Short mmCIF file of N, CA and C in Angstrom, two decimals:
data_model
loop_
_atom_site.label_atom_id
_atom_site.label_comp_id
_atom_site.label_asym_id
_atom_site.label_seq_id
_atom_site.Cartn_x
_atom_site.Cartn_y
_atom_site.Cartn_z
N MET A 1 27.92 -24.41 -16.62
CA MET A 1 27.01 -23.39 -17.31
C MET A 1 26.13 -23.82 -18.11
N VAL A 2 24.72 -23.37 -18.19
CA VAL A 2 23.98 -23.92 -19.03
C VAL A 2 24.02 -22.92 -20.23
N ASP A 3 24.05 -23.61 -21.42
CA ASP A 3 24.02 -22.94 -22.72
C ASP A 3 22.67 -22.28 -23.02
N PRO A 4 22.61 -21.15 -23.79
CA PRO A 4 21.24 -20.61 -23.87
C PRO A 4 20.45 -21.55 -24.98
N PRO A 5 19.23 -21.44 -24.94
CA PRO A 5 18.35 -22.25 -25.58
C PRO A 5 18.79 -22.00 -27.47
N LYS A 6 18.63 -22.97 -28.18
CA LYS A 6 18.88 -22.49 -29.41
C LYS A 6 17.27 -22.14 -30.02
N GLU A 7 17.47 -21.46 -31.22
CA GLU A 7 16.49 -20.96 -31.90
C GLU A 7 15.30 -21.97 -31.93
N GLY A 8 14.20 -21.52 -31.47
CA GLY A 8 13.11 -22.56 -31.34
C GLY A 8 13.12 -23.51 -30.44
N GLU A 9 14.14 -23.74 -29.69
CA GLU A 9 14.02 -24.75 -28.59
C GLU A 9 13.14 -24.33 -27.47
N LYS A 10 13.30 -22.96 -27.06
CA LYS A 10 12.83 -22.61 -25.95
C LYS A 10 11.26 -22.83 -25.93
N LEU A 11 10.44 -22.71 -27.10
CA LEU A 11 9.09 -23.04 -26.93
C LEU A 11 8.74 -24.37 -27.01
N SER A 12 9.58 -25.22 -27.50
CA SER A 12 9.29 -26.55 -27.56
C SER A 12 9.73 -27.52 -26.28
N ASN A 13 10.78 -26.83 -25.29
CA ASN A 13 11.27 -27.46 -24.50
C ASN A 13 10.46 -27.28 -23.07
N PRO A 14 9.92 -28.27 -22.55
CA PRO A 14 9.08 -28.06 -21.55
C PRO A 14 10.13 -27.79 -20.14
N TYR A 15 11.29 -27.99 -20.35
CA TYR A 15 12.14 -27.54 -19.26
C TYR A 15 12.99 -26.13 -19.08
N SER A 16 12.38 -25.54 -20.23
CA SER A 16 12.88 -23.83 -20.40
C SER A 16 12.10 -23.14 -19.53
N LEU A 17 12.71 -22.14 -18.74
CA LEU A 17 11.94 -21.38 -18.02
C LEU A 17 12.52 -20.03 -17.98
N ASN A 18 11.88 -18.98 -18.26
CA ASN A 18 12.67 -17.68 -18.38
C ASN A 18 11.98 -16.66 -17.34
N SER A 19 12.74 -15.91 -16.97
CA SER A 19 12.51 -14.91 -15.96
C SER A 19 11.12 -14.05 -16.02
N ASN A 20 10.85 -13.94 -17.43
CA ASN A 20 9.46 -13.26 -17.58
C ASN A 20 8.22 -14.23 -17.46
N ASP A 21 8.63 -15.56 -17.01
CA ASP A 21 7.52 -16.63 -17.07
C ASP A 21 6.88 -16.41 -15.53
N ASN A 22 7.16 -15.53 -15.04
CA ASN A 22 6.41 -15.41 -13.44
C ASN A 22 5.13 -15.04 -13.56
N PRO A 23 3.91 -15.71 -13.40
CA PRO A 23 2.55 -15.08 -13.17
C PRO A 23 2.33 -14.13 -12.57
N GLY A 24 3.26 -13.50 -11.56
CA GLY A 24 2.99 -12.45 -10.87
C GLY A 24 3.30 -11.13 -11.79
N ASN A 25 4.32 -11.22 -12.71
CA ASN A 25 4.28 -10.37 -13.77
C ASN A 25 3.00 -10.00 -14.67
N ILE A 26 2.15 -11.12 -15.07
CA ILE A 26 0.95 -10.83 -15.81
C ILE A 26 -0.06 -10.29 -14.52
N ILE A 27 -0.13 -10.74 -13.59
CA ILE A 27 -0.93 -9.97 -12.41
C ILE A 27 -0.83 -8.81 -12.12
N THR A 28 0.49 -8.54 -12.06
CA THR A 28 0.91 -6.91 -11.89
C THR A 28 0.39 -6.24 -13.12
N GLN A 29 0.77 -6.47 -14.11
CA GLN A 29 0.51 -5.52 -15.59
C GLN A 29 -0.91 -5.62 -15.56
N ALA A 30 -1.76 -6.60 -15.27
CA ALA A 30 -3.14 -6.47 -15.37
C ALA A 30 -3.83 -5.52 -14.45
N MET A 31 -3.22 -5.64 -13.32
CA MET A 31 -3.74 -4.86 -12.03
C MET A 31 -3.59 -3.41 -12.54
N ARG A 32 -2.27 -3.27 -12.67
CA ARG A 32 -1.65 -1.73 -13.11
C ARG A 32 -2.62 -1.35 -14.35
N THR A 33 -2.83 -1.98 -15.22
CA THR A 33 -3.87 -1.69 -16.11
C THR A 33 -5.19 -1.23 -15.92
N ALA A 34 -5.82 -2.20 -15.01
CA ALA A 34 -7.21 -1.80 -14.64
C ALA A 34 -7.23 -0.59 -13.68
N LEU A 35 -6.15 -0.34 -12.72
CA LEU A 35 -6.25 0.74 -11.81
C LEU A 35 -6.02 2.02 -12.53
N ARG A 36 -5.09 1.94 -13.68
CA ARG A 36 -4.84 3.00 -14.58
C ARG A 36 -6.25 3.48 -15.34
N ALA A 37 -6.87 2.48 -15.50
CA ALA A 37 -8.19 2.62 -16.20
C ALA A 37 -9.21 3.25 -15.32
N LYS A 38 -9.22 3.08 -14.30
CA LYS A 38 -10.12 3.71 -13.29
C LYS A 38 -9.35 5.14 -12.46
N LYS A 39 -8.32 5.23 -12.84
CA LYS A 39 -7.66 6.50 -12.60
C LYS A 39 -7.36 6.22 -10.88
N LYS A 40 -6.99 5.28 -10.59
CA LYS A 40 -6.76 4.69 -9.05
C LYS A 40 -5.32 4.48 -9.03
N TYR A 41 -4.53 4.28 -9.82
CA TYR A 41 -3.09 3.52 -9.86
C TYR A 41 -2.26 4.47 -8.73
N GLY A 42 -2.55 5.86 -8.73
CA GLY A 42 -1.85 6.56 -7.95
C GLY A 42 -1.84 6.39 -6.41
N PHE A 43 -2.95 5.66 -6.05
CA PHE A 43 -2.99 5.02 -4.57
C PHE A 43 -1.91 3.86 -4.45
N VAL A 44 -1.86 3.16 -5.32
CA VAL A 44 -0.79 2.28 -5.44
C VAL A 44 0.64 2.49 -5.51
N ASP A 45 0.86 3.46 -6.55
CA ASP A 45 2.29 3.97 -6.55
C ASP A 45 2.69 4.98 -5.71
N GLY A 46 1.76 5.58 -5.06
CA GLY A 46 2.16 6.69 -4.10
C GLY A 46 2.03 8.05 -4.44
N THR A 47 1.51 8.33 -5.55
CA THR A 47 1.73 9.48 -6.22
C THR A 47 0.16 10.21 -5.47
N ILE A 48 -0.65 9.51 -5.24
CA ILE A 48 -1.89 10.08 -4.65
C ILE A 48 -1.71 9.81 -2.87
N LYS A 49 -1.49 10.95 -2.50
CA LYS A 49 -1.18 10.65 -1.04
C LYS A 49 -2.44 10.97 -0.09
N GLN A 50 -2.10 10.07 1.14
CA GLN A 50 -3.19 10.19 2.10
C GLN A 50 -3.49 11.64 2.29
N PRO A 51 -4.50 12.24 2.66
CA PRO A 51 -4.71 13.35 2.97
C PRO A 51 -4.78 13.61 4.46
N ILE A 52 -4.29 14.85 4.96
CA ILE A 52 -4.33 14.99 6.53
C ILE A 52 -5.37 14.59 7.06
N GLU A 53 -5.59 14.10 8.50
CA GLU A 53 -6.74 13.67 9.14
C GLU A 53 -7.89 14.63 8.98
N ASN A 54 -7.77 15.83 9.14
CA ASN A 54 -8.93 16.70 8.92
C ASN A 54 -9.26 17.26 7.70
N ALA A 55 -8.55 16.78 6.80
CA ALA A 55 -8.86 17.43 5.62
C ALA A 55 -10.17 16.89 4.84
N PRO A 56 -10.90 17.85 4.32
CA PRO A 56 -12.46 17.36 3.62
C PRO A 56 -12.47 16.28 2.87
N GLU A 57 -11.36 15.70 2.09
CA GLU A 57 -11.38 14.50 1.38
C GLU A 57 -10.84 13.09 2.00
N ILE A 58 -10.58 13.16 3.34
CA ILE A 58 -10.06 12.10 4.13
C ILE A 58 -10.93 10.91 4.14
N GLU A 59 -12.36 11.42 4.16
CA GLU A 59 -13.18 10.17 3.96
C GLU A 59 -13.48 9.60 2.62
N ASP A 60 -13.28 10.34 1.78
CA ASP A 60 -13.47 10.00 0.23
C ASP A 60 -11.83 8.98 -0.24
N TRP A 61 -10.85 9.56 0.60
CA TRP A 61 -9.84 8.78 0.46
C TRP A 61 -9.86 7.27 0.86
N TRP A 62 -10.06 7.19 2.09
CA TRP A 62 -10.49 6.19 2.88
C TRP A 62 -11.34 5.24 2.19
N THR A 63 -12.25 5.74 1.83
CA THR A 63 -13.22 4.77 0.79
C THR A 63 -12.67 4.11 -0.55
N ILE A 64 -11.99 4.96 -1.04
CA ILE A 64 -11.33 4.43 -2.30
C ILE A 64 -10.24 3.50 -1.98
N ASN A 65 -9.49 3.92 -0.88
CA ASN A 65 -8.20 3.02 -0.47
C ASN A 65 -8.63 1.61 -0.12
N SER A 66 -9.88 1.78 0.80
CA SER A 66 -10.44 0.65 1.35
C SER A 66 -10.76 -0.40 0.12
N MET A 67 -11.29 -0.04 -0.78
CA MET A 67 -11.97 -0.91 -1.71
C MET A 67 -10.68 -1.25 -2.76
N LEU A 68 -9.65 -0.38 -2.76
CA LEU A 68 -8.57 -0.88 -3.59
C LEU A 68 -7.79 -2.04 -2.72
N VAL A 69 -7.77 -1.81 -1.60
CA VAL A 69 -7.17 -2.87 -0.66
C VAL A 69 -7.89 -4.15 -0.74
N SER A 70 -9.10 -4.25 -0.81
CA SER A 70 -10.12 -5.29 -1.18
C SER A 70 -9.71 -5.84 -2.56
N TRP A 71 -9.57 -5.12 -3.66
CA TRP A 71 -9.59 -5.38 -5.05
C TRP A 71 -8.13 -6.36 -4.81
N VAL A 72 -7.11 -5.82 -4.55
CA VAL A 72 -5.87 -6.47 -4.34
C VAL A 72 -5.74 -7.54 -3.80
N PHE A 73 -6.26 -7.31 -2.42
CA PHE A 73 -6.46 -8.69 -1.63
C PHE A 73 -7.10 -9.86 -2.30
N ASN A 74 -7.90 -9.66 -2.92
CA ASN A 74 -8.96 -10.63 -3.58
C ASN A 74 -8.39 -11.28 -4.90
N THR A 75 -7.28 -10.47 -5.59
CA THR A 75 -6.59 -11.07 -6.49
C THR A 75 -5.50 -12.42 -6.23
N ILE A 76 -5.34 -12.11 -4.80
CA ILE A 76 -4.09 -13.31 -4.15
C ILE A 76 -4.85 -14.60 -4.31
N GLU A 77 -4.40 -15.57 -4.76
CA GLU A 77 -4.76 -17.01 -4.62
C GLU A 77 -5.22 -17.26 -3.11
N PRO A 78 -6.44 -17.88 -3.01
CA PRO A 78 -6.85 -18.28 -1.67
C PRO A 78 -5.91 -18.51 -0.59
N LYS A 79 -5.16 -19.73 -0.98
CA LYS A 79 -4.38 -20.43 -0.28
C LYS A 79 -3.14 -19.49 0.32
N LEU A 80 -3.02 -18.46 -0.41
CA LEU A 80 -1.79 -17.54 -0.18
C LEU A 80 -2.18 -16.44 0.72
N ARG A 81 -3.63 -16.35 0.76
CA ARG A 81 -4.03 -15.07 1.61
C ARG A 81 -3.72 -15.01 2.89
N SER A 82 -3.64 -16.36 3.55
CA SER A 82 -3.26 -16.20 5.06
C SER A 82 -1.72 -16.02 5.31
N THR A 83 -0.93 -15.95 4.33
CA THR A 83 0.45 -15.63 4.56
C THR A 83 0.61 -13.98 4.24
N ILE A 84 -0.49 -13.32 4.06
CA ILE A 84 -0.35 -11.99 3.77
C ILE A 84 -0.77 -11.10 4.79
N SER A 85 0.02 -10.25 5.52
CA SER A 85 -0.43 -9.45 6.48
C SER A 85 -1.59 -8.60 6.22
N HIS A 86 -2.34 -8.25 7.11
CA HIS A 86 -3.54 -7.43 6.73
C HIS A 86 -3.09 -6.03 6.62
N MET A 87 -3.26 -5.05 5.71
CA MET A 87 -2.60 -3.86 5.59
C MET A 87 -4.03 -2.69 5.23
N GLU A 88 -3.90 -1.85 6.01
CA GLU A 88 -4.96 -0.97 5.69
C GLU A 88 -4.69 0.07 4.57
N ILE A 89 -3.48 0.08 4.04
CA ILE A 89 -3.25 1.25 3.16
C ILE A 89 -2.77 0.52 1.97
N VAL A 90 -3.46 0.46 0.82
CA VAL A 90 -3.31 -0.24 -0.41
C VAL A 90 -1.59 -0.22 -0.82
N LYS A 91 -1.28 0.85 -0.83
CA LYS A 91 0.26 1.19 -1.22
C LYS A 91 1.06 0.06 -0.42
N ASP A 92 1.12 0.10 1.12
CA ASP A 92 1.99 -0.94 1.54
C ASP A 92 1.59 -2.16 1.27
N LEU A 93 0.12 -2.52 1.16
CA LEU A 93 -0.01 -4.00 0.73
C LEU A 93 0.37 -4.37 -0.88
N TRP A 94 0.42 -3.42 -1.68
CA TRP A 94 1.16 -3.46 -2.78
C TRP A 94 2.67 -3.79 -2.91
N ASP A 95 3.19 -2.85 -2.04
CA ASP A 95 4.68 -2.93 -1.93
C ASP A 95 5.20 -4.50 -1.29
N ASP A 96 4.21 -4.67 -0.49
CA ASP A 96 4.54 -5.99 0.27
C ASP A 96 4.53 -7.41 -0.58
N ILE A 97 3.46 -7.06 -1.61
CA ILE A 97 3.07 -8.30 -2.39
C ILE A 97 4.13 -8.34 -3.61
N ARG A 98 4.60 -7.16 -3.87
CA ARG A 98 5.53 -7.25 -5.07
C ARG A 98 7.04 -7.57 -4.44
N GLU A 99 7.21 -7.29 -3.42
CA GLU A 99 8.62 -7.47 -2.85
C GLU A 99 8.48 -9.10 -2.41
N ARG A 100 7.61 -9.74 -2.05
CA ARG A 100 7.42 -10.88 -1.88
C ARG A 100 7.36 -11.81 -2.79
N PHE A 101 6.77 -11.55 -3.96
CA PHE A 101 6.59 -12.44 -5.14
C PHE A 101 7.23 -12.01 -6.23
N SER A 102 8.02 -11.03 -6.50
CA SER A 102 8.53 -10.85 -7.70
C SER A 102 9.84 -11.41 -7.67
N ILE A 103 10.48 -11.75 -8.79
CA ILE A 103 11.44 -12.33 -9.20
C ILE A 103 12.48 -11.18 -9.58
N SER A 104 13.75 -11.12 -9.03
CA SER A 104 14.74 -10.13 -9.54
C SER A 104 15.32 -10.65 -10.80
N ASN A 105 15.83 -9.67 -11.72
CA ASN A 105 16.52 -9.91 -12.82
C ASN A 105 17.77 -9.70 -12.64
N ARG A 106 18.29 -9.58 -11.50
CA ARG A 106 19.88 -9.88 -11.05
C ARG A 106 20.35 -11.20 -11.50
N HIS A 107 21.62 -11.43 -12.07
CA HIS A 107 22.31 -12.74 -12.35
C HIS A 107 22.67 -13.11 -10.64
N ARG A 108 22.63 -14.24 -10.64
CA ARG A 108 22.99 -15.01 -9.31
C ARG A 108 24.38 -15.61 -9.59
N SER A 109 25.03 -15.51 -8.59
CA SER A 109 26.58 -16.46 -8.79
C SER A 109 26.55 -17.24 -7.51
N ASN A 110 27.14 -18.26 -7.59
CA ASN A 110 27.45 -19.56 -6.55
C ASN A 110 28.90 -19.25 -6.32
N SER A 111 29.35 -18.11 -5.85
CA SER A 111 30.61 -18.19 -5.37
C SER A 111 31.01 -18.68 -4.21
#
């Protein structure tokens, strides 16, 4: 078992890695902040639902959703883009990316 780092050791030890050191966390937080600033985060978290097909706002919904798909997709490292399936709904894309690149905070045991 590995002992926890001593006071001050964590920053100076190049071999220390914390679950919060995942760059995906930074990107997710930055994207969430940017989308909230534009009042568009509801598209990503599912609180802004897709209107029914004949609803008057469906065209506007698709316009915003498509722009958000582009924004999210373009934040992905170019080398990784080919590994991401094309998705037309930004919530589906966001959920897929989070699922694939998030690090779980659960403890793992090698039993």
